[in-house]
mmCIF file of C-alpha atoms in Angstrom:
data_model
loop_
_atom_site.group_PDB
_atom_site.id
_atom_site.type_symbol
_atom_site.label_atom_id
_atom_site.label_comp_id
_atom_site.label_asym_id
_atom_site.label_seq_id
_atom_site.Cartn_x
_atom_site.Cartn_y
_atom_site.Cartn_z
ATOM 1 C CA MET A 19 16.414 -45.145 1.724
ATOM 2 C CA GLY A 20 20.321 -43.353 0.618
ATOM 3 C CA VAL A 21 21.034 -41.778 -2.003
ATOM 4 C CA ARG A 22 19.572 -42.344 -5.490
ATOM 5 C CA ILE A 23 22.325 -44.805 -6.985
ATOM 6 C CA ASP A 24 23.196 -45.129 -10.751
ATOM 7 C CA ARG A 25 25.112 -48.148 -11.155
ATOM 8 C CA ALA A 26 24.228 -51.424 -9.415
ATOM 9 C CA VAL A 27 25.134 -54.958 -9.808
ATOM 10 C CA TYR A 28 22.936 -57.574 -11.193
ATOM 11 C CA THR A 29 22.444 -60.993 -9.441
ATOM 12 C CA LYS A 30 21.643 -62.901 -12.176
ATOM 13 C CA THR A 31 24.753 -61.726 -14.068
ATOM 14 C CA LYS A 32 27.283 -61.051 -11.297
ATOM 15 C CA LYS A 33 27.989 -58.336 -14.284
ATOM 16 C CA THR A 34 28.125 -54.295 -13.073
ATOM 17 C CA MET A 35 24.654 -52.443 -15.187
ATOM 18 C CA THR A 36 23.674 -48.527 -15.365
ATOM 19 C CA ASN A 37 19.901 -48.110 -14.733
ATOM 20 C CA ILE A 38 19.447 -46.748 -18.625
ATOM 21 C CA GLU A 39 20.633 -50.459 -19.814
ATOM 22 C CA ALA A 40 18.058 -52.301 -16.904
ATOM 23 C CA ASP A 41 15.716 -49.717 -18.159
ATOM 24 C CA LYS A 42 16.251 -50.731 -21.544
ATOM 25 C CA GLN A 43 15.972 -54.375 -20.832
ATOM 26 C CA GLU A 44 13.128 -54.281 -18.216
ATOM 27 C CA LEU A 45 14.177 -55.514 -15.328
ATOM 28 C CA ASN A 46 11.760 -53.806 -13.154
ATOM 29 C CA GLY A 47 11.611 -56.374 -9.789
ATOM 30 C CA GLU A 48 14.523 -58.322 -10.887
ATOM 31 C CA LYS A 49 17.164 -58.351 -7.455
ATOM 32 C CA PHE A 50 20.570 -55.993 -7.899
ATOM 33 C CA SER A 51 22.847 -54.757 -5.112
ATOM 34 C CA CYS A 52 25.226 -52.348 -4.321
ATOM 35 C CA PRO A 53 28.716 -52.519 -6.374
ATOM 36 C CA TYR A 54 30.502 -51.174 -3.273
ATOM 37 C CA CYS A 55 28.760 -53.281 0.082
ATOM 38 C CA LYS A 56 26.740 -55.661 -1.903
ATOM 39 C CA LYS A 57 23.812 -54.215 -0.174
ATOM 40 C CA GLU A 58 20.466 -55.967 -2.169
ATOM 41 C CA LEU A 59 18.846 -52.940 -4.078
ATOM 42 C CA SER A 60 15.475 -52.690 -5.768
ATOM 43 C CA PHE A 61 15.185 -50.793 -9.502
ATOM 44 C CA ARG A 62 12.500 -48.151 -10.386
ATOM 45 C CA ARG A 63 11.759 -47.892 -13.895
ATOM 46 C CA SER A 64 11.121 -44.617 -16.430
ATOM 47 C CA GLY A 65 7.930 -42.719 -15.838
ATOM 48 C CA LYS A 66 6.434 -39.727 -16.667
ATOM 49 C CA ARG A 67 5.965 -36.968 -15.160
ATOM 50 C CA GLN A 68 2.722 -34.475 -17.046
ATOM 51 C CA LEU A 69 3.866 -30.494 -16.736
ATOM 52 C CA GLU A 70 1.954 -27.369 -18.302
ATOM 53 C CA ASN A 71 3.182 -28.228 -22.014
ATOM 54 C CA ARG A 72 4.064 -31.104 -22.202
ATOM 55 C CA VAL A 73 5.170 -34.522 -20.371
ATOM 56 C CA ILE A 74 8.391 -35.384 -19.596
ATOM 57 C CA ASP A 75 10.318 -38.431 -19.016
ATOM 58 C CA VAL A 76 11.703 -39.364 -15.701
ATOM 59 C CA SER A 77 14.817 -40.813 -13.976
ATOM 60 C CA PRO A 78 15.238 -44.559 -13.575
ATOM 61 C CA TYR A 79 17.405 -45.762 -10.416
ATOM 62 C CA PHE A 80 18.313 -48.031 -7.795
ATOM 63 C CA ARG A 81 17.359 -47.725 -4.672
ATOM 64 C CA LEU A 82 17.480 -49.791 -0.843
ATOM 65 C CA GLU A 83 14.459 -50.692 0.569
ATOM 66 C CA GLN A 84 12.427 -49.150 3.044
ATOM 67 C CA GLY A 85 14.876 -49.044 6.758
ATOM 68 C CA LYS A 86 17.941 -50.310 4.780
ATOM 69 C CA GLU A 87 20.976 -48.921 4.841
ATOM 70 C CA HIS A 88 24.040 -49.712 3.147
ATOM 71 C CA ASP A 89 27.342 -50.365 5.006
ATOM 72 C CA LYS A 90 29.188 -47.857 6.580
ATOM 73 C CA ASP A 91 31.856 -46.709 4.821
ATOM 74 C CA CYS A 92 30.003 -47.512 1.548
ATOM 75 C CA GLU A 93 30.327 -44.647 -1.293
ATOM 76 C CA TYR A 94 25.893 -44.181 -1.691
ATOM 77 C CA ASN A 95 26.140 -44.562 2.747
ATOM 78 C CA THR A 96 24.415 -41.089 3.287
ATOM 79 C CA PHE A 97 26.262 -39.982 6.493
ATOM 80 C CA GLY A 98 29.475 -41.313 5.057
ATOM 81 C CA GLN A 99 29.261 -38.263 2.241
ATOM 82 C CA ILE A 100 27.530 -35.415 4.686
ATOM 83 C CA GLU A 101 31.071 -36.688 6.278
ATOM 84 C CA ILE A 102 32.605 -36.122 2.988
ATOM 85 C CA ILE A 103 31.324 -32.769 3.341
ATOM 86 C CA ALA A 104 32.493 -32.565 6.758
ATOM 87 C CA ARG A 105 36.092 -33.269 6.182
ATOM 88 C CA ARG A 106 36.851 -30.324 3.772
ATOM 89 C CA PRO A 107 39.030 -27.794 5.515
ATOM 90 C CA MET A 108 36.664 -24.533 6.919
ATOM 91 C CA ALA A 109 36.264 -23.719 10.118
ATOM 92 C CA LEU A 110 32.838 -25.216 11.012
ATOM 93 C CA LYS A 111 32.368 -24.101 13.866
ATOM 94 C CA ASP A 112 30.102 -21.294 13.275
ATOM 95 C CA PHE A 113 28.321 -23.265 10.133
ATOM 96 C CA MET A 114 28.048 -27.171 10.943
ATOM 97 C CA GLU A 115 28.299 -28.708 14.357
ATOM 98 C CA ARG A 116 28.730 -32.307 15.309
ATOM 99 C CA LYS A 117 25.557 -32.842 17.567
ATOM 100 C CA LYS A 118 25.260 -37.241 17.682
ATOM 101 C CA SER A 119 27.961 -40.242 16.805
ATOM 102 C CA ASP A 120 25.599 -39.973 12.769
ATOM 103 C CA GLN A 121 23.947 -36.563 13.072
ATOM 104 C CA TYR A 122 25.504 -32.614 12.112
ATOM 105 C CA ALA A 123 23.425 -29.278 12.750
ATOM 106 C CA ILE A 124 23.627 -26.471 10.154
ATOM 107 C CA ARG A 125 23.007 -23.101 11.272
ATOM 108 C CA LEU A 126 20.584 -21.475 8.605
ATOM 109 C CA GLN A 127 21.452 -17.972 9.950
ATOM 110 C CA VAL A 128 24.927 -18.179 8.790
ATOM 111 C CA VAL A 129 24.479 -19.332 5.735
ATOM 112 C CA LYS A 130 21.434 -16.117 5.945
ATOM 113 C CA LYS A 131 24.161 -13.852 6.947
ATOM 114 C CA ALA A 132 26.924 -14.813 4.602
ATOM 115 C CA MET A 133 24.683 -14.648 1.237
ATOM 116 C CA GLU A 134 24.309 -11.000 2.329
ATOM 117 C CA GLU A 135 27.879 -10.535 2.475
ATOM 118 C CA SER A 136 29.218 -8.565 -0.370
ATOM 119 C CA SER A 137 31.642 -10.616 -3.291
ATOM 120 C CA GLU A 138 33.490 -11.006 -6.313
ATOM 121 C CA GLU A 139 33.084 -13.988 -8.337
ATOM 122 C CA GLU A 140 35.724 -15.332 -10.843
ATOM 123 C CA GLU A 141 36.658 -18.588 -13.086
ATOM 124 C CA GLU A 142 38.440 -20.897 -11.367
ATOM 125 C CA THR A 143 41.101 -22.514 -13.811
ATOM 126 C CA THR A 144 41.384 -26.340 -14.036
ATOM 127 C CA PRO A 145 44.941 -28.192 -15.199
ATOM 128 C CA ASN A 146 43.286 -30.316 -17.610
ATOM 129 C CA PRO A 147 41.966 -27.110 -20.187
ATOM 130 C CA GLN A 148 39.867 -29.455 -21.978
ATOM 131 C CA GLU A 149 37.697 -31.162 -18.975
ATOM 132 C CA ASN A 150 36.998 -27.880 -17.977
ATOM 133 C CA GLU A 151 35.565 -27.488 -21.783
ATOM 134 C CA ASN A 152 33.209 -30.220 -22.302
ATOM 135 C CA ALA A 153 32.483 -30.241 -18.045
ATOM 136 C CA SER A 154 28.320 -29.317 -17.928
ATOM 137 C CA ASP A 155 29.256 -26.794 -15.705
ATOM 138 C CA LYS A 156 32.019 -23.937 -15.145
ATOM 139 C CA ASN A 157 32.933 -23.491 -11.258
ATOM 140 C CA TYR A 158 33.173 -20.903 -9.549
ATOM 141 C CA LYS A 159 35.096 -19.382 -7.069
ATOM 142 C CA THR A 160 33.439 -16.559 -5.336
ATOM 143 C CA SER A 161 35.184 -14.287 -2.493
ATOM 144 C CA GLY A 162 34.564 -13.167 1.027
ATOM 145 C CA SER A 163 35.463 -14.258 4.526
ATOM 146 C CA MET A 164 31.898 -16.380 4.950
ATOM 147 C CA ALA A 165 32.186 -16.903 0.980
ATOM 148 C CA PRO A 166 33.232 -21.003 2.303
ATOM 149 C CA TYR A 167 29.870 -21.758 3.872
ATOM 150 C CA LEU A 168 28.013 -21.023 0.625
ATOM 151 C CA SER A 169 29.826 -22.984 -1.268
ATOM 152 C CA ARG A 170 29.239 -26.223 1.794
ATOM 153 C CA MET A 171 25.890 -25.366 1.625
ATOM 154 C CA LYS A 172 25.436 -26.477 -2.423
ATOM 155 C CA ASP A 173 27.614 -29.702 -1.360
ATOM 156 C CA ILE A 174 24.563 -30.547 0.781
ATOM 157 C CA MET A 175 22.037 -28.893 -0.804
ATOM 158 C CA ILE A 176 23.001 -31.270 -4.000
ATOM 159 C CA LEU A 177 23.504 -34.474 -1.709
ATOM 160 C CA ARG A 178 19.381 -33.663 -0.627
ATOM 161 C CA SER A 179 18.706 -33.729 -4.687
ATOM 162 C CA LYS A 180 19.689 -37.232 -5.153
ATOM 163 C CA MET A 181 17.533 -37.817 -2.143
ATOM 164 C CA GLU A 182 13.896 -38.909 -2.777
ATOM 165 C CA GLU A 183 12.760 -37.350 0.413
ATOM 166 C CA ASN A 184 13.115 -35.318 3.249
ATOM 167 C CA LYS A 185 13.234 -37.925 5.523
ATOM 168 C CA ASP A 186 16.309 -39.419 3.721
ATOM 169 C CA VAL A 187 18.189 -36.865 4.707
ATOM 170 C CA LYS A 188 16.775 -35.293 7.788
ATOM 171 C CA LYS A 189 18.051 -37.876 10.351
ATOM 172 C CA HIS A 190 21.569 -37.455 9.601
ATOM 173 C CA ILE A 191 21.454 -32.939 9.364
ATOM 174 C CA LYS A 192 19.578 -30.645 11.828
ATOM 175 C CA LEU A 193 18.492 -27.534 10.893
ATOM 176 C CA GLU A 194 18.657 -24.422 12.478
ATOM 177 C CA TYR A 195 18.023 -20.832 12.509
ATOM 178 C CA LYS A 196 18.486 -18.890 15.162
ATOM 179 C CA SER A 197 16.827 -20.782 18.966
ATOM 180 C CA LYS A 198 14.257 -22.133 16.416
ATOM 181 C CA THR A 199 14.924 -26.159 15.040
ATOM 182 C CA ILE A 200 13.373 -26.095 11.173
ATOM 183 C CA SER A 201 11.746 -28.712 9.948
ATOM 184 C CA TRP A 202 13.447 -30.071 6.172
ATOM 185 C CA ASP A 203 9.510 -30.196 5.199
ATOM 186 C CA LYS A 204 9.760 -26.872 5.895
ATOM 187 C CA PHE A 205 13.123 -25.700 3.882
ATOM 188 C CA TYR A 206 13.487 -28.149 0.770
ATOM 189 C CA PHE A 207 10.434 -27.663 -1.712
ATOM 190 C CA GLY A 208 10.136 -29.698 -4.898
ATOM 191 C CA PRO A 209 9.608 -31.069 -7.605
ATOM 192 C CA GLU A 210 6.259 -32.173 -6.821
ATOM 193 C CA HIS A 211 3.887 -28.617 -7.309
ATOM 194 C CA LYS A 212 2.436 -30.170 -4.082
ATOM 195 C CA ASP A 213 5.483 -28.432 -1.714
ATOM 196 C CA PHE A 214 5.517 -25.689 -3.741
ATOM 197 C CA ILE A 215 2.042 -24.835 -2.054
ATOM 198 C CA VAL A 216 3.441 -25.584 1.215
ATOM 199 C CA LEU A 217 6.551 -23.306 0.839
ATOM 200 C CA SER A 218 3.180 -20.379 -0.456
ATOM 201 C CA LYS A 219 1.229 -20.974 2.708
ATOM 202 C CA TYR A 220 4.324 -21.512 5.089
ATOM 203 C CA PHE A 221 5.816 -17.997 3.615
ATOM 204 C CA ARG A 222 2.977 -15.744 1.593
ATOM 205 C CA ASN A 223 1.578 -13.745 5.347
ATOM 206 C CA LYS A 224 5.376 -13.315 6.247
ATOM 207 C CA LEU A 225 6.375 -9.347 5.740
ATOM 208 C CA LYS A 226 9.833 -11.195 4.774
ATOM 209 C CA PRO A 227 11.294 -14.353 5.054
ATOM 210 C CA ASN A 228 13.172 -15.533 8.415
ATOM 211 C CA HIS A 229 15.191 -18.683 7.159
ATOM 212 C CA PRO A 230 17.009 -19.245 3.035
ATOM 213 C CA ILE A 231 15.027 -22.569 1.914
ATOM 214 C CA CYS A 232 16.044 -24.477 -0.990
ATOM 215 C CA ILE A 233 13.989 -25.225 -4.513
ATOM 216 C CA GLU A 234 14.481 -28.534 -6.483
ATOM 217 C CA GLY A 235 12.227 -28.452 -10.338
ATOM 218 C CA ILE A 236 13.285 -27.501 -14.032
ATOM 219 C CA LEU A 237 14.373 -24.690 -14.972
ATOM 220 C CA LYS A 238 11.534 -23.604 -18.500
ATOM 221 C CA GLU A 239 13.155 -20.142 -20.192
ATOM 222 C CA TYR A 240 14.075 -16.326 -19.172
ATOM 223 C CA GLU A 241 13.044 -13.517 -19.620
ATOM 224 C CA LYS A 242 15.008 -9.608 -18.933
ATOM 225 C CA LYS A 243 13.205 -7.240 -16.878
ATOM 226 C CA LYS A 244 12.804 -4.344 -15.106
ATOM 227 C CA ASP A 245 12.232 -3.944 -11.327
ATOM 228 C CA LYS A 246 10.332 -0.086 -10.048
ATOM 229 C CA ASN A 247 14.182 1.665 -10.271
ATOM 230 C CA HIS A 248 13.693 0.291 -13.835
ATOM 231 C CA LYS A 249 16.774 -1.454 -12.748
ATOM 232 C CA ASN A 250 17.987 -4.715 -14.859
ATOM 233 C CA TYR A 251 17.399 -8.211 -13.961
ATOM 234 C CA TYR A 252 16.942 -11.780 -16.168
ATOM 235 C CA SER A 253 13.631 -14.005 -14.503
ATOM 236 C CA PHE A 254 14.728 -17.770 -15.355
ATOM 237 C CA ILE A 255 11.033 -19.499 -15.007
ATOM 238 C CA LEU A 256 10.743 -23.082 -14.276
ATOM 239 C CA GLU A 257 8.047 -25.440 -15.681
ATOM 240 C CA LYS A 258 5.292 -25.204 -13.845
ATOM 241 C CA PRO A 259 2.827 -28.326 -13.241
ATOM 242 C CA TYR A 260 -0.490 -29.885 -15.419
ATOM 243 C CA ILE A 261 -2.678 -29.416 -12.928
ATOM 244 C CA LYS A 262 -6.179 -30.390 -12.872
ATOM 245 C CA ASP A 263 -7.675 -30.586 -9.188
ATOM 246 C CA THR A 264 -9.749 -27.570 -7.845
ATOM 247 C CA ASP A 265 -10.343 -26.806 -3.845
ATOM 248 C CA ALA A 266 -14.034 -26.253 -2.773
ATOM 249 C CA GLU A 267 -13.922 -23.530 -4.427
ATOM 250 C CA GLY A 268 -13.528 -24.563 -7.400
ATOM 251 C CA PHE A 269 -9.818 -23.169 -8.129
ATOM 252 C CA ARG A 270 -6.855 -24.532 -9.212
ATOM 253 C CA HIS A 271 -3.775 -23.265 -7.778
ATOM 254 C CA VAL A 272 -0.562 -23.627 -9.576
ATOM 255 C CA PRO A 273 2.592 -22.610 -8.513
ATOM 256 C CA SER A 274 4.322 -20.494 -10.594
ATOM 257 C CA VAL A 275 8.314 -20.312 -9.241
ATOM 258 C CA ARG A 276 11.067 -17.856 -10.804
ATOM 259 C CA LEU A 277 15.288 -17.398 -9.752
ATOM 260 C CA ASN A 278 15.632 -13.384 -10.651
ATOM 261 C CA ILE A 279 19.139 -12.430 -10.991
ATOM 262 C CA TYR A 280 20.862 -8.424 -11.481
ATOM 263 C CA GLU A 281 21.631 -7.876 -14.784
ATOM 264 C CA GLU A 282 24.978 -6.574 -12.588
ATOM 265 C CA ASN A 283 26.243 -9.640 -11.606
ATOM 266 C CA GLU A 284 27.855 -11.022 -15.212
ATOM 267 C CA LYS A 285 29.285 -14.439 -13.559
ATOM 268 C CA LEU A 286 26.246 -15.370 -11.861
ATOM 269 C CA LEU A 287 23.847 -14.799 -15.281
ATOM 270 C CA LYS A 288 26.789 -16.209 -17.634
ATOM 271 C CA TYR A 289 27.127 -19.172 -15.411
ATOM 272 C CA MET A 290 22.393 -19.697 -16.240
ATOM 273 C CA LYS A 291 23.337 -19.286 -19.303
ATOM 274 C CA ASP A 292 25.686 -21.276 -20.510
ATOM 275 C CA ASN A 293 24.007 -24.117 -18.650
ATOM 276 C CA TYR A 294 20.547 -22.992 -19.849
ATOM 277 C CA LYS A 295 21.905 -23.713 -23.702
ATOM 278 C CA LYS A 296 23.580 -27.251 -23.231
ATOM 279 C CA ARG A 297 20.204 -28.316 -21.599
ATOM 280 C CA ASN A 298 20.891 -28.964 -17.980
ATOM 281 C CA THR A 299 17.697 -27.573 -16.951
ATOM 282 C CA GLN A 300 17.261 -29.560 -13.540
ATOM 283 C CA VAL A 301 18.539 -26.470 -11.386
ATOM 284 C CA ILE A 302 18.209 -26.407 -7.883
ATOM 285 C CA ALA A 303 18.935 -23.003 -5.633
ATOM 286 C CA TYR A 304 18.021 -21.763 -2.578
ATOM 287 C CA GLY A 305 17.976 -18.459 -1.204
ATOM 288 C CA ASN A 306 15.488 -15.690 0.398
ATOM 289 C CA PRO A 307 11.741 -16.765 -1.582
ATOM 290 C CA TYR A 308 8.666 -14.305 -1.575
ATOM 291 C CA VAL A 309 5.152 -15.634 -2.134
ATOM 292 C CA GLN A 310 1.948 -13.993 -3.485
ATOM 293 C CA VAL A 311 -0.857 -14.910 -4.989
ATOM 294 C CA LYS A 312 -3.066 -14.241 -7.666
ATOM 295 C CA THR A 313 -6.141 -14.884 -8.222
ATOM 296 C CA LEU A 314 -7.858 -15.020 -11.886
ATOM 297 C CA LEU A 315 -11.342 -15.579 -11.882
ATOM 298 C CA GLU A 316 -12.377 -15.798 -15.161
ATOM 299 C CA SER A 317 -9.572 -19.145 -15.128
ATOM 300 C CA ASN A 318 -10.039 -20.328 -11.833
ATOM 301 C CA VAL A 319 -6.709 -20.261 -10.916
ATOM 302 C CA LYS A 320 -4.384 -19.917 -8.476
ATOM 303 C CA TYR A 321 -0.923 -18.657 -8.947
ATOM 304 C CA HIS A 322 1.408 -18.935 -5.913
ATOM 305 C CA ASN A 323 4.024 -16.839 -7.356
ATOM 306 C CA ILE A 324 7.387 -17.267 -5.755
ATOM 307 C CA THR A 325 10.421 -15.876 -5.974
ATOM 308 C CA ILE A 326 13.958 -16.079 -5.040
ATOM 309 C CA TRP A 327 16.759 -13.276 -5.988
ATOM 310 C CA ILE A 328 20.281 -15.558 -6.281
ATOM 311 C CA ASN A 329 23.779 -13.291 -5.794
ATOM 312 C CA LYS A 330 26.030 -15.515 -5.622
ATOM 313 C CA THR A 331 26.289 -19.672 -8.235
ATOM 314 C CA ALA A 332 27.558 -20.851 -4.686
ATOM 315 C CA GLN A 333 22.878 -20.257 -4.093
ATOM 316 C CA VAL A 334 22.186 -22.454 -7.376
ATOM 317 C CA HIS A 335 23.270 -25.403 -9.574
ATOM 318 C CA LEU A 336 22.098 -26.015 -12.923
ATOM 319 C CA PHE A 337 22.455 -30.627 -14.190
ATOM 320 C CA ASN A 338 20.871 -32.237 -16.789
ATOM 321 C CA ASP A 339 20.274 -35.497 -16.162
ATOM 322 C CA VAL A 340 21.055 -38.785 -17.503
ATOM 323 C CA TYR A 341 18.030 -39.998 -18.987
ATOM 324 C CA ALA A 342 17.829 -36.819 -20.396
ATOM 325 C CA ARG A 343 20.799 -36.785 -22.268
ATOM 326 C CA LEU A 344 21.219 -40.086 -23.246
ATOM 327 C CA PHE A 345 16.603 -39.691 -25.084
ATOM 328 C CA GLY A 346 16.086 -36.447 -24.810
#
């Protein structure tokens, strides 16, 4: 189905319309087309999503019908987006390799090694200071020989977040970890709670994670904590979903996801805090997951505690959904 689209041509008026405008006018079921390749699109209206303590709006968007593809040179063509990422200057042979005419392979062991590389980060300057000031987030450049791999992984992660499902991208990107092929369903989790339960089952029996993973969710709050060696870190907590279904034993399974950052990572913490203050709380992040399940008998809840330690800004992206920005 390709990339979620926030702007399309309304067939009746032949004029371009945003997803917000179509939602306001309740144009569900009306005909639209891609502004670039003219392929027919359907419109999905905004909806509601139940979280633990509140209900949030889910954005409206335009999308292709099942099985359809944008033209190859269309801005919304999935593989075209991947080709743009692949063409950016860097030595790709270790990280990203073309397997077929329409498929690349990503080597996750290179990503894992790059995350472990010692490096420093500095804020990137832009030619237009005013533009930088008004940006939803500031860009940080990571030093180190393997830093470009992390930036490219972030580009791929952002692209996937614009898709409805893993299957929308797995046709064009194959994930490899050493000699094994990793399913996208074992790599990209969220924002639905069932995805995180799958993550928990997949990783919690391992002493340490093998390959890194990506998560998608909504940042709720953060707190300052100390580890067992009394070292300060910040824990950024994702919104918990509202779960009413129980298993055969009567337990509700609730995922609890945290992104942890040591206080010494000043630039990364500044990026996270600044965006949180601006209400840029939609988050995608990748790293090594650690999982524990905590059972509370008195409330019949099993918390699936999922933690990812973030060391570099290239591992995380915070943004504000368009619908939330206008109607929040």
